[in-house]
Tab-separated table of C-alpha atoms in Angstrom:
chain	number	residue	atom	x	y	z
A	5	UNK	CA	0.000	0.000	0.000
A	6	UNK	CA	1.162	3.537	-0.705
A	7	UNK	CA	3.098	4.786	2.384
A	8	UNK	CA	1.373	8.162	2.572
A	9	UNK	CA	-2.095	6.676	2.170
A	10	UNK	CA	-1.274	4.042	4.793
A	11	UNK	CA	-0.327	6.810	7.219
A	12	UNK	CA	-3.604	8.657	6.625
A	13	UNK	CA	-5.558	5.408	7.068
A	14	UNK	CA	-3.935	4.754	10.443
A	15	UNK	CA	-4.532	8.345	11.567
A	16	UNK	CA	-8.217	8.165	10.609
A	17	UNK	CA	-8.739	4.840	12.391
A	18	UNK	CA	-6.912	6.133	15.482
A	19	UNK	CA	-9.111	9.224	15.552
A	20	UNK	CA	-12.285	7.164	15.225
A	21	UNK	CA	-11.466	4.737	18.034
A	22	UNK	CA	-10.481	7.656	20.267
A	23	UNK	CA	-13.933	9.213	19.793
A	24	UNK	CA	-16.026	6.026	19.810
A	25	UNK	CA	-15.634	3.641	22.795
A	26	UNK	CA	-16.033	0.195	21.272
A	27	UNK	CA	-14.379	-2.873	22.810
A	28	UNK	CA	-15.123	-5.190	19.881
A	29	UNK	CA	-13.646	-2.732	17.368
A	30	UNK	CA	-10.485	-2.375	19.443
A	31	UNK	CA	-10.033	-6.146	19.650
A	32	UNK	CA	-10.624	-6.564	15.910
A	33	UNK	CA	-8.050	-3.849	15.147
A	34	UNK	CA	-5.508	-5.510	17.443
A	35	UNK	CA	-6.053	-8.947	15.877
A	36	UNK	CA	-5.948	-7.530	12.336
A	37	UNK	CA	-2.744	-5.625	13.100
A	38	UNK	CA	-1.131	-8.707	14.618
A	39	UNK	CA	-2.114	-10.750	11.566
A	40	UNK	CA	-0.651	-8.125	9.254
A	41	UNK	CA	2.626	-7.994	11.221
A	42	UNK	CA	2.838	-11.805	11.200
A	43	UNK	CA	2.211	-11.778	7.442
A	44	UNK	CA	5.120	-9.332	7.110
A	45	UNK	CA	7.306	-11.796	9.070
A	46	UNK	CA	7.908	-9.564	12.063
A	47	UNK	CA	10.030	-11.442	14.573
A	48	UNK	CA	8.495	-12.934	17.710
A	49	UNK	CA	10.906	-10.878	19.838
A	50	UNK	CA	9.605	-7.618	18.390
A	51	UNK	CA	5.996	-8.722	18.812
A	52	UNK	CA	6.659	-9.493	22.476
A	53	UNK	CA	8.318	-6.101	22.959
A	54	UNK	CA	5.372	-4.340	21.329
A	55	UNK	CA	3.074	-6.151	23.763
A	56	UNK	CA	5.175	-5.727	26.916
A	57	UNK	CA	6.288	-2.094	26.612
A	58	UNK	CA	2.792	-0.538	27.000
A	59	UNK	CA	1.561	-3.224	29.415
A	60	UNK	CA	2.260	-1.237	32.596
A	61	UNK	CA	0.534	1.894	31.287
A	62	UNK	CA	-2.453	-0.136	30.070
A	63	UNK	CA	-2.797	-1.889	33.443
A	64	UNK	CA	-2.620	1.432	35.295
A	65	UNK	CA	-5.421	2.826	33.133
A	66	UNK	CA	-7.512	-0.325	33.616
A	67	UNK	CA	-7.098	-0.350	37.412
A	68	UNK	CA	-7.779	3.387	37.672
A	69	UNK	CA	-11.016	3.198	35.690
A	70	UNK	CA	-12.288	-0.033	37.250
A	71	UNK	CA	-11.405	0.548	40.897
A	72	UNK	CA	-11.264	4.304	41.392
A	73	UNK	CA	-14.168	5.707	39.369
A	74	UNK	CA	-17.735	5.878	40.729
A	75	UNK	CA	-19.171	3.539	38.106
A	76	UNK	CA	-16.522	0.770	38.444
A	77	UNK	CA	-17.247	-0.037	34.813
A	78	UNK	CA	-15.457	-3.147	33.608
A	79	UNK	CA	-16.491	-2.341	30.045
A	80	UNK	CA	-15.007	1.161	30.050
A	81	UNK	CA	-11.834	-0.088	31.707
A	82	UNK	CA	-11.510	-2.794	29.057
A	83	UNK	CA	-12.158	-0.272	26.285
A	84	UNK	CA	-9.344	1.990	27.452
A	85	UNK	CA	-7.018	-0.981	28.038
A	86	UNK	CA	-7.542	-2.349	24.530
A	87	UNK	CA	-7.489	1.138	23.001
A	88	UNK	CA	-3.888	1.614	24.115
A	89	UNK	CA	-2.915	-1.635	22.405
A	90	UNK	CA	-4.930	-0.716	19.323
A	91	UNK	CA	-2.882	2.492	19.046
A	92	UNK	CA	0.371	0.611	19.601
A	93	UNK	CA	-0.309	-2.127	17.066
A	94	UNK	CA	-1.677	0.307	14.491
A	95	UNK	CA	1.525	2.293	14.834
A	96	UNK	CA	3.589	-0.874	14.542
A	97	UNK	CA	1.865	-1.833	11.276
A	98	UNK	CA	3.256	1.394	9.878
A	99	UNK	CA	6.644	1.826	11.538
A	100	UNK	CA	7.682	-1.820	11.113
A	101	UNK	CA	6.714	-2.069	7.444
A	102	UNK	CA	7.382	1.403	6.029
A	103	UNK	CA	10.657	3.308	5.806
A	104	UNK	CA	10.895	7.016	6.565
A	105	UNK	CA	12.455	7.557	3.142
A	106	UNK	CA	9.523	5.904	1.350
A	107	UNK	CA	7.042	7.942	3.403
A	108	UNK	CA	8.843	11.216	2.656
A	109	UNK	CA	8.941	10.431	-1.059
A	110	UNK	CA	5.259	9.496	-1.053
A	111	UNK	CA	4.208	12.685	0.733
A	112	UNK	CA	6.253	14.771	-1.684
A	113	UNK	CA	5.216	13.017	-4.894
A	114	UNK	CA	1.632	11.959	-4.166
A	115	UNK	CA	0.413	14.527	-1.647
A	116	UNK	CA	2.381	17.608	-2.748
A	117	UNK	CA	4.315	18.133	0.468
A	118	UNK	CA	6.892	20.911	-0.158
A	119	UNK	CA	10.369	19.531	-0.713
A	120	UNK	CA	11.837	21.621	2.107
A	121	UNK	CA	9.663	19.743	4.621
A	122	UNK	CA	10.486	16.414	2.984
A	123	UNK	CA	14.233	16.889	3.123
A	124	UNK	CA	14.027	18.538	6.531
A	125	UNK	CA	12.221	15.488	7.920
A	126	UNK	CA	14.746	13.104	6.401
A	127	UNK	CA	17.606	15.174	7.792
A	128	UNK	CA	16.038	15.130	11.276
A	129	UNK	CA	15.626	11.340	11.291
A	130	UNK	CA	19.083	10.694	9.907
A	131	UNK	CA	20.762	12.953	12.462
A	132	UNK	CA	19.184	11.188	15.477
A	133	UNK	CA	21.996	8.585	15.811
A	134	UNK	CA	24.536	11.379	15.555
A	135	UNK	CA	22.790	13.329	18.326
A	136	UNK	CA	22.795	10.230	20.532
A	137	UNK	CA	26.525	9.761	19.934
A	138	UNK	CA	27.185	13.443	20.626
A	139	UNK	CA	25.282	13.345	23.926
A	140	UNK	CA	27.315	10.310	24.990
A	141	UNK	CA	30.531	12.110	24.008
A	142	UNK	CA	29.584	15.201	26.031
A	143	UNK	CA	28.822	13.074	29.085
A	144	UNK	CA	32.097	11.175	28.671
A	145	UNK	CA	34.068	14.425	28.480
A	146	UNK	CA	32.287	15.630	31.609
A	147	UNK	CA	33.136	12.407	33.458
A	148	UNK	CA	36.800	12.767	32.453
A	149	UNK	CA	36.750	16.205	34.084
A	150	UNK	CA	35.024	14.792	37.185
A	151	UNK	CA	31.829	16.672	36.312
A	152	UNK	CA	28.942	14.246	35.957
A	153	UNK	CA	26.176	15.350	33.579
A	154	UNK	CA	22.897	13.587	34.338
A	155	UNK	CA	20.207	13.103	31.698
A	156	UNK	CA	18.254	16.087	33.093
A	157	UNK	CA	21.245	18.443	33.249
A	158	UNK	CA	20.613	21.753	31.369
A	159	UNK	CA	24.320	21.942	30.484
A	160	UNK	CA	24.101	18.620	28.638
A	161	UNK	CA	21.210	19.751	26.450
A	162	UNK	CA	22.678	23.222	25.926
A	163	UNK	CA	25.887	21.694	24.542
A	164	UNK	CA	23.879	19.278	22.397
A	165	UNK	CA	21.803	22.168	20.982
A	166	UNK	CA	24.972	24.068	20.083
A	167	UNK	CA	26.264	21.003	18.243
A	168	UNK	CA	22.924	20.605	16.418
A	169	UNK	CA	23.020	24.242	15.273
A	170	UNK	CA	26.478	23.663	13.830
A	171	UNK	CA	25.260	20.526	12.029
A	172	UNK	CA	22.258	22.393	10.585
A	173	UNK	CA	24.546	24.946	8.955
A	174	UNK	CA	26.763	22.202	7.554
A	175	UNK	CA	23.720	20.328	6.256
A	176	UNK	CA	22.326	23.433	4.527
A	177	UNK	CA	25.680	24.131	2.884
A	178	UNK	CA	25.963	20.505	1.800
A	179	UNK	CA	22.499	20.489	0.202
A	180	UNK	CA	23.215	23.723	-1.663
A	181	UNK	CA	26.562	22.406	-2.884
A	182	UNK	CA	24.757	19.329	-4.260
A	183	UNK	CA	22.370	21.475	-6.262
A	184	UNK	CA	19.331	21.706	-3.991
A	185	UNK	CA	17.186	24.793	-4.568
A	186	UNK	CA	13.964	25.287	-2.625
A	187	UNK	CA	12.123	27.096	-5.430
A	188	UNK	CA	13.172	24.760	-8.249
A	189	UNK	CA	11.468	21.610	-9.527
A	190	UNK	CA	13.331	18.404	-8.754
A	191	UNK	CA	13.633	15.222	-10.768
A	192	UNK	CA	12.231	11.984	-9.329
A	193	UNK	CA	14.790	9.214	-8.919
A	194	UNK	CA	12.534	6.650	-7.202
A	195	UNK	CA	8.856	7.137	-8.149
A	196	UNK	CA	6.213	6.205	-5.564
A	197	UNK	CA	2.949	5.249	-7.232
A	198	UNK	CA	-0.551	5.852	-5.897
A	199	UNK	CA	-2.749	3.323	-7.673
A	200	UNK	CA	-6.437	2.473	-7.793
A	201	UNK	CA	-5.603	-0.647	-5.792
A	202	UNK	CA	-4.258	1.540	-2.973
A	203	UNK	CA	-7.446	3.612	-2.924
A	204	UNK	CA	-9.544	0.416	-3.028
A	205	UNK	CA	-7.744	-1.034	0.008
A	206	UNK	CA	-7.985	2.309	1.820
A	207	UNK	CA	-11.714	2.745	1.213
A	208	UNK	CA	-12.535	-0.945	1.836
A	209	UNK	CA	-10.911	-0.971	5.281
A	210	UNK	CA	-12.703	2.226	6.303
A	211	UNK	CA	-16.060	1.010	4.978
A	212	UNK	CA	-15.737	-2.343	6.775
A	213	UNK	CA	-14.758	-0.637	10.025
A	214	UNK	CA	-17.722	1.758	10.225
A	215	UNK	CA	-20.488	-0.827	10.970
A	216	UNK	CA	-18.244	-2.397	13.626
A	217	UNK	CA	-17.648	0.966	15.291
A	218	UNK	CA	-21.231	2.201	15.236
A	219	UNK	CA	-23.417	-0.911	15.448
A	220	UNK	CA	-21.427	-3.684	17.192
A	221	UNK	CA	-20.831	-3.136	20.895
């Protein structure tokens, strides 16, 4: 499925389940997402991590709603519990099967996102490992000087911001030197198609979901 259209589909479904409390719909979304991830050969380790990471938060929400609200509604507690997992697994169906590069190209080519936002997004994602390495380097230098910088230290983030500003200037100069111009049309090296099949899948999933959301409780 087209990456950009897949993103919009997930956002629409997430918005609908946030507005409509429906336990059956949440369970169906979770099962469908799990089936899709299994079809895409996602490893069992990753599936377990996706399940375990939000478990504490989901249990806290369930206990809070069931034990500490006047109604003690098991249904509402279950809805909120499964809704968290529906969000998580919907997100996983996108993040585990779609690359950031493909999404950026799709948004630029198929949905007319300005190229400056496309390349800015790609630059931000690609610089994340470098930021992580820089933060570790700053903390190591601090330790060598017997000055420990904790993760909440303002000095740590101030130094990291200064480094990021320097990288942004270097990145802008590099893009200009490679011929990038914001106001000029760019050639397409890897085309991302948006076909009738993509629209058919998109509309079919939404159409099938509506009766479940509104009529099946």
